[in-house]
CSV table of C-alpha atoms in Angstrom, one decimal:
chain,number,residue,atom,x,y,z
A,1,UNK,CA,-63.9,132.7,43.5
A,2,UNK,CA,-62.6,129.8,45.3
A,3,UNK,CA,-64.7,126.2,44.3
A,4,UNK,CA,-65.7,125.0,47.9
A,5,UNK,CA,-69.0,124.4,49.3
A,6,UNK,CA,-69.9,128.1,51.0
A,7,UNK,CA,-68.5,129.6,47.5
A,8,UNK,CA,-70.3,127.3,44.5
A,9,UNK,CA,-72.2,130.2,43.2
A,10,UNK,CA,-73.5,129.2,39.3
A,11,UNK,CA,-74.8,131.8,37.3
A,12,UNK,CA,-78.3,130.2,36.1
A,13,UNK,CA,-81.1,133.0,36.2
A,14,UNK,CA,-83.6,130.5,34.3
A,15,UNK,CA,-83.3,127.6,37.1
A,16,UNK,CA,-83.0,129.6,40.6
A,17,UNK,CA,-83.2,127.3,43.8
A,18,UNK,CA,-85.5,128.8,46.6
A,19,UNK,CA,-84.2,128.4,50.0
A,20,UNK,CA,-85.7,127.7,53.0
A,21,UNK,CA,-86.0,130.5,55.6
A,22,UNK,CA,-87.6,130.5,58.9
A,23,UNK,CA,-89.3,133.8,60.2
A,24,UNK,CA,-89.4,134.6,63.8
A,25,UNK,CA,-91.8,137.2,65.7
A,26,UNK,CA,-89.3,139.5,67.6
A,27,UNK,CA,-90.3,140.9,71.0
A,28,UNK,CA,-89.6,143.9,70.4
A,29,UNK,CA,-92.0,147.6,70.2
A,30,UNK,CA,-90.0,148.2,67.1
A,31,UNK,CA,-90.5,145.0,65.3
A,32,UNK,CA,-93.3,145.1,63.0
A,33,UNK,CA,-95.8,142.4,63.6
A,34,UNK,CA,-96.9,142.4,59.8
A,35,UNK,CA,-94.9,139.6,58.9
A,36,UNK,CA,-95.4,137.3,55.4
A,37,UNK,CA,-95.5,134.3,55.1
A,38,UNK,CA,-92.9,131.3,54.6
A,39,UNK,CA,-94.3,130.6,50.9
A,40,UNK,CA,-93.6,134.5,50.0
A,41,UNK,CA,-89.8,134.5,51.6
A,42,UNK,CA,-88.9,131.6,50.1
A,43,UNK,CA,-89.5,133.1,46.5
A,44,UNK,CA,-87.0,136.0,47.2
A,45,UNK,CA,-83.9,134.0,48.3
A,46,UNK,CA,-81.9,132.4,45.5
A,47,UNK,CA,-78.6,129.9,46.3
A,48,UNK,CA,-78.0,130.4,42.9
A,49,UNK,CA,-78.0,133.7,41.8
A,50,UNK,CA,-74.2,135.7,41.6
A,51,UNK,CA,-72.9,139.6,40.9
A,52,UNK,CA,-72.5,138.6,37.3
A,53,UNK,CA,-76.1,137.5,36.3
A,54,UNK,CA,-77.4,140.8,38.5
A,55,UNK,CA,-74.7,142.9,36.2
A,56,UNK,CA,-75.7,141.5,32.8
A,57,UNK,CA,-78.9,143.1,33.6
A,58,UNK,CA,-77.3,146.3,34.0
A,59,UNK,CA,-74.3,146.7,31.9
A,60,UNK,CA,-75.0,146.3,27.4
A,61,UNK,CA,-73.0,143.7,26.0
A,62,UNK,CA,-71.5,145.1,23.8
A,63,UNK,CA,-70.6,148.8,25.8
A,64,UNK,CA,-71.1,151.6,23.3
A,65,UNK,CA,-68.7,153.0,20.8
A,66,UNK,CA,-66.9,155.8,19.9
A,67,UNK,CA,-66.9,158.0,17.2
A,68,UNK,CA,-63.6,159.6,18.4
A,69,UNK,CA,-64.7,163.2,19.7
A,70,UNK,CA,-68.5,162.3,21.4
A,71,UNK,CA,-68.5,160.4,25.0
A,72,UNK,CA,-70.1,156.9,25.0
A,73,UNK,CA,-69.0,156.0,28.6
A,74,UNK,CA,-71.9,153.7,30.5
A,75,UNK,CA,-72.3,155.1,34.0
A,76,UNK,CA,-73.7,152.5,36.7
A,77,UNK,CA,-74.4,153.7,40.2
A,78,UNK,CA,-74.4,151.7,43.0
A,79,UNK,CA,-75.2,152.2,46.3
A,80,UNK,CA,-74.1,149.2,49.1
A,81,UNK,CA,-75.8,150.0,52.2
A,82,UNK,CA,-74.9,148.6,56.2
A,83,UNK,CA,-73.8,148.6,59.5
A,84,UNK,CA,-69.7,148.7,60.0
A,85,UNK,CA,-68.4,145.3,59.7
A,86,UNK,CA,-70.9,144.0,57.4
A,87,UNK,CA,-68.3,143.8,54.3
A,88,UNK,CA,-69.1,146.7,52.1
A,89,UNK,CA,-65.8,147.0,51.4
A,90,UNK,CA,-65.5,143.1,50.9
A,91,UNK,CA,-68.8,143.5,48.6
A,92,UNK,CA,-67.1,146.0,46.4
A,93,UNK,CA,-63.7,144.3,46.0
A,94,UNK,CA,-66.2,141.8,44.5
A,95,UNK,CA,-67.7,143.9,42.2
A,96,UNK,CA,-64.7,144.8,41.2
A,97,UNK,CA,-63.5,140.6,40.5
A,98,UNK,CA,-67.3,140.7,38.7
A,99,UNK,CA,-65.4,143.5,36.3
A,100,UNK,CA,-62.5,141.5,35.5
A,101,UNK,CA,-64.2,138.6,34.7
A,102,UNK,CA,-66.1,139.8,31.9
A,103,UNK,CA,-63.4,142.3,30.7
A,104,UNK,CA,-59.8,140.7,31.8
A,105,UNK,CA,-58.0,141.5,34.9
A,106,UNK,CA,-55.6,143.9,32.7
A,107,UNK,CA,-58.4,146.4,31.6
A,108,UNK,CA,-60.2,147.2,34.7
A,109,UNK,CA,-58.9,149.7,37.4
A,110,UNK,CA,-60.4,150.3,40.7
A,111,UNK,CA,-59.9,152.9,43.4
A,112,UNK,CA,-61.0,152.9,47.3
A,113,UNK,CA,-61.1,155.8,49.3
A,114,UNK,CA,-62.5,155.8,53.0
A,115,UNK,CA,-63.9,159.6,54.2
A,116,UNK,CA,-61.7,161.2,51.4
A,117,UNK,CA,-64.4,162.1,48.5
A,118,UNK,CA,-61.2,164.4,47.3
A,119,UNK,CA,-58.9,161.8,47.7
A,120,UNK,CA,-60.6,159.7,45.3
A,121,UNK,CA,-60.8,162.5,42.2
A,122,UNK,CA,-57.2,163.5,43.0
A,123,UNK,CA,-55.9,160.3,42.5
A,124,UNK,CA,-57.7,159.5,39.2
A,125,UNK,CA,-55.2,159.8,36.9
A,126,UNK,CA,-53.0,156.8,38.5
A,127,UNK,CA,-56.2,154.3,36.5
A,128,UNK,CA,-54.6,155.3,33.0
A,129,UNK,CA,-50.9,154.1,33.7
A,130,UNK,CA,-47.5,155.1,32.6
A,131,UNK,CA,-49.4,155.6,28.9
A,132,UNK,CA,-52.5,157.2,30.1
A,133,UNK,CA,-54.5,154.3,28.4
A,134,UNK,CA,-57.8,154.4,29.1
A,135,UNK,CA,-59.0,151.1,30.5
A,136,UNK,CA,-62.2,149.1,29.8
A,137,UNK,CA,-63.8,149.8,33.2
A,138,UNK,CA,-63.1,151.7,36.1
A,139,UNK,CA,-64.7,151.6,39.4
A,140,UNK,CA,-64.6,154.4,42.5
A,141,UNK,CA,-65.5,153.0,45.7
A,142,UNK,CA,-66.5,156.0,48.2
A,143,UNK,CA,-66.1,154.0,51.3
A,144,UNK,CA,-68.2,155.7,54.2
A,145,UNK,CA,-69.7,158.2,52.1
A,146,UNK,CA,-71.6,160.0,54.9
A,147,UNK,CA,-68.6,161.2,57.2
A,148,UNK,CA,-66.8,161.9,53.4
A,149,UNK,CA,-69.8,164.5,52.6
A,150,UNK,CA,-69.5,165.7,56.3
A,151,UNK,CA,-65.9,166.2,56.4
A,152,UNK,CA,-66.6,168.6,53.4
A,153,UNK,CA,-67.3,172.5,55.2
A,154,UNK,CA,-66.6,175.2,53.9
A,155,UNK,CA,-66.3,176.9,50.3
A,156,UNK,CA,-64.1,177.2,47.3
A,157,UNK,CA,-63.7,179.6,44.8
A,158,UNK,CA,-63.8,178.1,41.0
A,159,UNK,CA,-64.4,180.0,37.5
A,160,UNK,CA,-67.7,180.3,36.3
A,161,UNK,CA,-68.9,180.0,32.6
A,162,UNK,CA,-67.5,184.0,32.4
A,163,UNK,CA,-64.0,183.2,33.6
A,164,UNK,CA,-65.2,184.7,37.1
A,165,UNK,CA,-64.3,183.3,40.5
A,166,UNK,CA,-66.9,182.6,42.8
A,167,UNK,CA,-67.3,180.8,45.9
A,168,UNK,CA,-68.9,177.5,46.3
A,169,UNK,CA,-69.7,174.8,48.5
A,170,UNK,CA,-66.9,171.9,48.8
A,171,UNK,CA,-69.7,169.5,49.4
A,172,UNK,CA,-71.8,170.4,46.1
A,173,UNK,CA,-68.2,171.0,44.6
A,174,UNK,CA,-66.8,167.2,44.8
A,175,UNK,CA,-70.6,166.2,44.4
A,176,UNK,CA,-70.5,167.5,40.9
A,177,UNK,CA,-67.6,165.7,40.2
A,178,UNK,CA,-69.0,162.6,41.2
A,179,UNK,CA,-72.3,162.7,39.4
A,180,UNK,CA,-70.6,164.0,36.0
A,181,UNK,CA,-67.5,161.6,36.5
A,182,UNK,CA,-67.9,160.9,32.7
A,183,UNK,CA,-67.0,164.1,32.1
A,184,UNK,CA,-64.3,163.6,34.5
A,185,UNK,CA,-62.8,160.8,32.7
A,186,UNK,CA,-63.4,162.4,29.3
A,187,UNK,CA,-61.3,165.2,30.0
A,188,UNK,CA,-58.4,162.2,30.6
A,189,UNK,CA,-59.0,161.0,27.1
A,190,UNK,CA,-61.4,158.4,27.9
A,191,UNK,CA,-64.1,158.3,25.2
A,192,UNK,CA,-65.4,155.0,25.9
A,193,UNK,CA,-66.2,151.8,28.4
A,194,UNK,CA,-67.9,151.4,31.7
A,195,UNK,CA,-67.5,153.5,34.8
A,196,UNK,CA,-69.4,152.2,38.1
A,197,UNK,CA,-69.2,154.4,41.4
A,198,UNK,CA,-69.9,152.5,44.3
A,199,UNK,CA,-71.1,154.6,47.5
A,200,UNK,CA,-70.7,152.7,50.6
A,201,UNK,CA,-73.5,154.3,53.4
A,202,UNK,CA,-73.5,153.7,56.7
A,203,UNK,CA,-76.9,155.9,58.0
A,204,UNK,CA,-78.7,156.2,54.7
A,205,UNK,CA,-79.9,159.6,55.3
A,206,UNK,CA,-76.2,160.5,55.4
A,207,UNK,CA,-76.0,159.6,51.5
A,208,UNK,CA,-77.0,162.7,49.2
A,209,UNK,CA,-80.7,162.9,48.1
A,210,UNK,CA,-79.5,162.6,44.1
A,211,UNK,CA,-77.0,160.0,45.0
A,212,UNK,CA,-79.9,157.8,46.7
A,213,UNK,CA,-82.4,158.6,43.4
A,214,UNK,CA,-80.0,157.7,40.7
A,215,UNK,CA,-78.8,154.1,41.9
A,216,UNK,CA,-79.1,151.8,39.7
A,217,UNK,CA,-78.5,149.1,42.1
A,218,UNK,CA,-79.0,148.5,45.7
A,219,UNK,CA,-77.1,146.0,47.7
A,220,UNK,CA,-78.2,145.9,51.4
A,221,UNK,CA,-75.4,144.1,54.0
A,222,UNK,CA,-78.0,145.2,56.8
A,223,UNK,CA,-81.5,145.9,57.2
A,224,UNK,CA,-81.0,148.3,60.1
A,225,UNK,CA,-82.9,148.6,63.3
A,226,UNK,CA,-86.4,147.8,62.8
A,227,UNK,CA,-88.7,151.0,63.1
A,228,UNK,CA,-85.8,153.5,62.3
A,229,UNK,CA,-85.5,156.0,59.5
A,230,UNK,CA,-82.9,153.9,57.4
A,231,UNK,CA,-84.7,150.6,58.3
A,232,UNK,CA,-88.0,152.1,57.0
A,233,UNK,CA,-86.4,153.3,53.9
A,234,UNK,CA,-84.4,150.2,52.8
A,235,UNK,CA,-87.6,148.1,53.5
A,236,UNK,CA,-89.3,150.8,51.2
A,237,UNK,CA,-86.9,150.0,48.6
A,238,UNK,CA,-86.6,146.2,49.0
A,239,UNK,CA,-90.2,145.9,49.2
A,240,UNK,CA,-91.4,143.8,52.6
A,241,UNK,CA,-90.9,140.5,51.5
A,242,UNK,CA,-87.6,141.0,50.6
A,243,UNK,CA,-86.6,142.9,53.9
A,244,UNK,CA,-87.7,140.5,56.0
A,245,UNK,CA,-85.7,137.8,54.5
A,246,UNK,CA,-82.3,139.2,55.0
A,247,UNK,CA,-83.4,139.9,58.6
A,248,UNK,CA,-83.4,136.0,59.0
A,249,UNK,CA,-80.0,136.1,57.3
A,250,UNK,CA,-79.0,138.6,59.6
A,251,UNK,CA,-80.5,137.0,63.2
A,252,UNK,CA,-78.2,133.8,61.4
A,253,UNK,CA,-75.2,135.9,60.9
A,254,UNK,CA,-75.1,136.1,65.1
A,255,UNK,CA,-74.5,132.6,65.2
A,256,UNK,CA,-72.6,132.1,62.3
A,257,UNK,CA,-70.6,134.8,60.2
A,258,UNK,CA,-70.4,133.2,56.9
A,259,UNK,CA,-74.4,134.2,56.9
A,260,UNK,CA,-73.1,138.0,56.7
A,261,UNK,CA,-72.6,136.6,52.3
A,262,UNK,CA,-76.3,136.8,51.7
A,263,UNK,CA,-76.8,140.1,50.2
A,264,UNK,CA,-80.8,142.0,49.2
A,265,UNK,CA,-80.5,143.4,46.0
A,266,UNK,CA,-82.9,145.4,44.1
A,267,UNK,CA,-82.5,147.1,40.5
A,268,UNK,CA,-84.7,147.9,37.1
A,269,UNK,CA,-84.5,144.4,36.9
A,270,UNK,CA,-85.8,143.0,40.1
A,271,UNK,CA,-84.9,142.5,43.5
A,272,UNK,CA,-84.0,139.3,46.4
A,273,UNK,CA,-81.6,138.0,48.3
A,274,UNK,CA,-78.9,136.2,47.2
A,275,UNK,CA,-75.3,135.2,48.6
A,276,UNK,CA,-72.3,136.8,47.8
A,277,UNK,CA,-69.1,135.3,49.0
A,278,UNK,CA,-66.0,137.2,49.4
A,279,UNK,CA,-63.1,137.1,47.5
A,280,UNK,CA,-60.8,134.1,47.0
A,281,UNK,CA,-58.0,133.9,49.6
A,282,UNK,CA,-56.0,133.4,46.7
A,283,UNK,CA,-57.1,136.5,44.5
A,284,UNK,CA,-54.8,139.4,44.8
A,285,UNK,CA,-57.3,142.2,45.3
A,286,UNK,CA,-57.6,144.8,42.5
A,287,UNK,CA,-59.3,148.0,44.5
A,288,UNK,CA,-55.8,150.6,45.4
A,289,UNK,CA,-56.5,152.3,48.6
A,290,UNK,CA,-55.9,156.0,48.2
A,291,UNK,CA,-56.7,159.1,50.2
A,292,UNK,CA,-57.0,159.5,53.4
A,293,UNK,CA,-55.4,156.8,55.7
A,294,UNK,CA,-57.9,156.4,58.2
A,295,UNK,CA,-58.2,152.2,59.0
A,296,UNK,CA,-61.5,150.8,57.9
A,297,UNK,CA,-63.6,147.9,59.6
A,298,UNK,CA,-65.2,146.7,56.5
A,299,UNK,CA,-62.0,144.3,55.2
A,300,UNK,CA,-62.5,140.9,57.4
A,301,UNK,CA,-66.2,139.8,57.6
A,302,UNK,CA,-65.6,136.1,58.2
A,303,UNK,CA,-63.5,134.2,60.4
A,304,UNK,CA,-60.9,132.5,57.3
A,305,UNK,CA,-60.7,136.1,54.9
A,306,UNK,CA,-57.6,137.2,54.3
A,307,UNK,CA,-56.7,140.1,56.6
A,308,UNK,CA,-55.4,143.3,55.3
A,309,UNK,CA,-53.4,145.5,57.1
A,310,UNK,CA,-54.6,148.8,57.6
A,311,UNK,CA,-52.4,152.1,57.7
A,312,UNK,CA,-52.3,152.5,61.5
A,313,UNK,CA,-50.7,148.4,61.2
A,314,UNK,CA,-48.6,149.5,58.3
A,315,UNK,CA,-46.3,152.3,60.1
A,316,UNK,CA,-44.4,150.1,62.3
A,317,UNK,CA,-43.0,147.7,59.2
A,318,UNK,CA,-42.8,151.0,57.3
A,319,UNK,CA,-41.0,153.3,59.6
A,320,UNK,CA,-38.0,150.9,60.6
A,321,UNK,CA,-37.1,150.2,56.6
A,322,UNK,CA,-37.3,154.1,55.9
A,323,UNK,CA,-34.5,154.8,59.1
A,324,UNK,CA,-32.5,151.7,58.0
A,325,UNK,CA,-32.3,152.7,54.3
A,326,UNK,CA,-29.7,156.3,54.8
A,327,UNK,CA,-27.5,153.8,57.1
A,328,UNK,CA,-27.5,151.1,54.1
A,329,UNK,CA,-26.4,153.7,51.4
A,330,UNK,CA,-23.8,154.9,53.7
A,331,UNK,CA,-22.6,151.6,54.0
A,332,UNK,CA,-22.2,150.8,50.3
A,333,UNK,CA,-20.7,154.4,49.7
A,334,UNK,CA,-18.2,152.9,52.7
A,335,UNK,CA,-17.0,150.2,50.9
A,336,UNK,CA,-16.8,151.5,47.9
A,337,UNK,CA,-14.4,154.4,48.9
A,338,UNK,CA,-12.7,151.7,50.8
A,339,UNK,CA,-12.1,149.6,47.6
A,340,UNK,CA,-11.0,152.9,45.9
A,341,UNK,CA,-8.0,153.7,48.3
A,342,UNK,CA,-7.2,150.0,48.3
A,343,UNK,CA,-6.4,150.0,44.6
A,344,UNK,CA,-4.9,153.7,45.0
A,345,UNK,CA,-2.5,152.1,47.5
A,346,UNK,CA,-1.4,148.9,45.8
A,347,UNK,CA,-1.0,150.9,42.5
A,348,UNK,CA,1.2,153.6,44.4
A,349,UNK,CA,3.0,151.3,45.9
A,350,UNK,CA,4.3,149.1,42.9
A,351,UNK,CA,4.9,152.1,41.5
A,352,UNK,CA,7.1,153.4,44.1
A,353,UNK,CA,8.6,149.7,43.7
A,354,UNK,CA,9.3,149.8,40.2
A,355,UNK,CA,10.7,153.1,40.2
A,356,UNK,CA,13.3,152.6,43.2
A,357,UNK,CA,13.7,149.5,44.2
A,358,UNK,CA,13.8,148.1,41.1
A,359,UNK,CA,16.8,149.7,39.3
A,360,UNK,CA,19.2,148.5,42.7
A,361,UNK,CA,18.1,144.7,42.8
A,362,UNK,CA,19.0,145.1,38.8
């Protein structure tokens, strides 16, 4: 992360700095009146608080070992919850940097996939490299997991445990895949090291019901309307105090983007608000879009992020190179049989030369 003022995060869990946040009373029928007071938000915001402290918590130092044949692969499940262009995308790209810091840039491998839940599983085994080497973490990002689960109709026939085929949902079908991705990767030869799935929800409903009861970490870009299903769930989850503070962040964020960093968070090992900035404009970022190539909002959350192109932007720099690159092979073939008869012709025609002009100038 890049050192400037917006970006100094220090990870220092035993001296957190409360900030200040001021609570206003929306007009609203949906806005609850219940609101607490300025000594209890205070508590719950932290300028000092980063991804890596929050993951320590989560993630044993040392990860388990091997014995060679059983599977010791930690599992972490996180779930990033928002509105489109709130930077869940941006959020897990950080995650991601979080990874590489503690285990070196070389050894973790991360995958995106927006709508494609297939997409992501088909395209696992480009994370082990030309060696198939495992790596030290992996991370899936299912971007937009509820229109991913929706796109998923029909059924598919697979083997049962008697060699049988039978058919079965594609939703619970990729579903299973992603809750026993250990066994995934195991079959890959990955026996150890961290895997964390990220599911990025726009509706919260939309997410599966296992898929919301097994996160082990909850990362809210946005609260949601107030009085609706989702906002009544996340608040559940965050707890009041907590949801009302990033709705300040959020009223903020109107007037200012960079305010779209602060991030509620709650896990086994507590919960707040805390700011998360984006990636350095520097950092090459390590998440490989695969799948489908639908273009994603969720890549520029603040005025001065580096903008990515997405697929639709992509074609016309692709296209041209693709109907230029026949032409430019032609063109060196060309030459080449151009040099060819060149030398063919000099060396014929000393030849020639030698053989009867020659003897009469002698």
């Amino acid at each position: 992360m890049s050192e400037s003022e917006d970006t100094d995060i220090i990870p220092s869990p035993t001296s957190i700095v409360h900030a200040p946040t001021d609570i206003t009373t929306m007009n609203s029928s949906l806005a609850k009146t219940a609101i607490p007071s300025q000594d209890s938000l205070a508590k719950v915001t932290y300028y000092k608080l980063d991804l890596d402290t929050i993951l320590d918590g989560l993630i044993p130092d040392p990860l388990p070992e091997s014995g060679g044949k059983d599977n010791a692969i930690h599992h972490l499940n996180i779930i990033i919850f928002g509105k489109p262009n709130t930077g869940k995308t941006t959020l897990a790209e950080s995650i991601s940097q979080a990874l590489a810091r503690r285990y070196g840039q070389r050894n973790v491998k991360a995958l995106r996939a927006s709508r494609d839940l297939p997409g992501l599983f088909q395209n696992i085994d480009k994370l082990f490299g030309r060696f198939r080497k495992p790596p030290k973490a992996i991370l899936l990002f299912a971007d937009d997991m509820t229109k991913a689960l929706r796109k998923l109709s029909g059924t598919v026939e697979v083997k049962n445990s008697n060699g049988h085929l039978e058919k079965m949902r594609r939703i619970d079908y990729w579903l299973d895949k992603w809750y026993d991705i250990r066994g995934e990767l195991f079959k890959r030869g990955m026996r150890q090291g961290l895997v964390v799935m990220v599911a990025g929800l726009h509706r919260f409903y939309g997410g599966d019901i296992d898929l919301r009861a097994d996160a082990d970490l909850l990362l809210v870009r946005s609260t949601g309307t107030p009085g609706t299903f989702d906002a009544n769930k996340v608040e559940k989850m965050l707890g009041s105090v907590v949801y009302y503070a990033m709705r300040q962040h959020e009223v903020d964020a109107l007037r200012d983007r960079k305010e779209l960093a602060w991030t509620a968070f709650v896990a086994k090992t507590g919960s707040g608000v805390f700011r998360v900035p984006r990636p350095s404009v520097s950092t090459k970022w390590l998440m490989r879009d695969v799948g489908s190539s639908e273009p994603s909002p969720e890549l520029a959350i603040e005025p001065d992020e580096p903008k990515k192109k997405s697929a639709i932007e992509e074609k016309p720099a692709v296209l041209p190179r693709q109907h230029l690159q026949p032409k430019q092979h032609r063109s060196k073939r060309g030459r080449r049989v151009s040099i060819v008869l060149a030398v063919a012709g000099i060396l014929i025609t000393a030849f020639l030369a030698w053989k009867y002009v020659w003897p009469f100038l002698r």
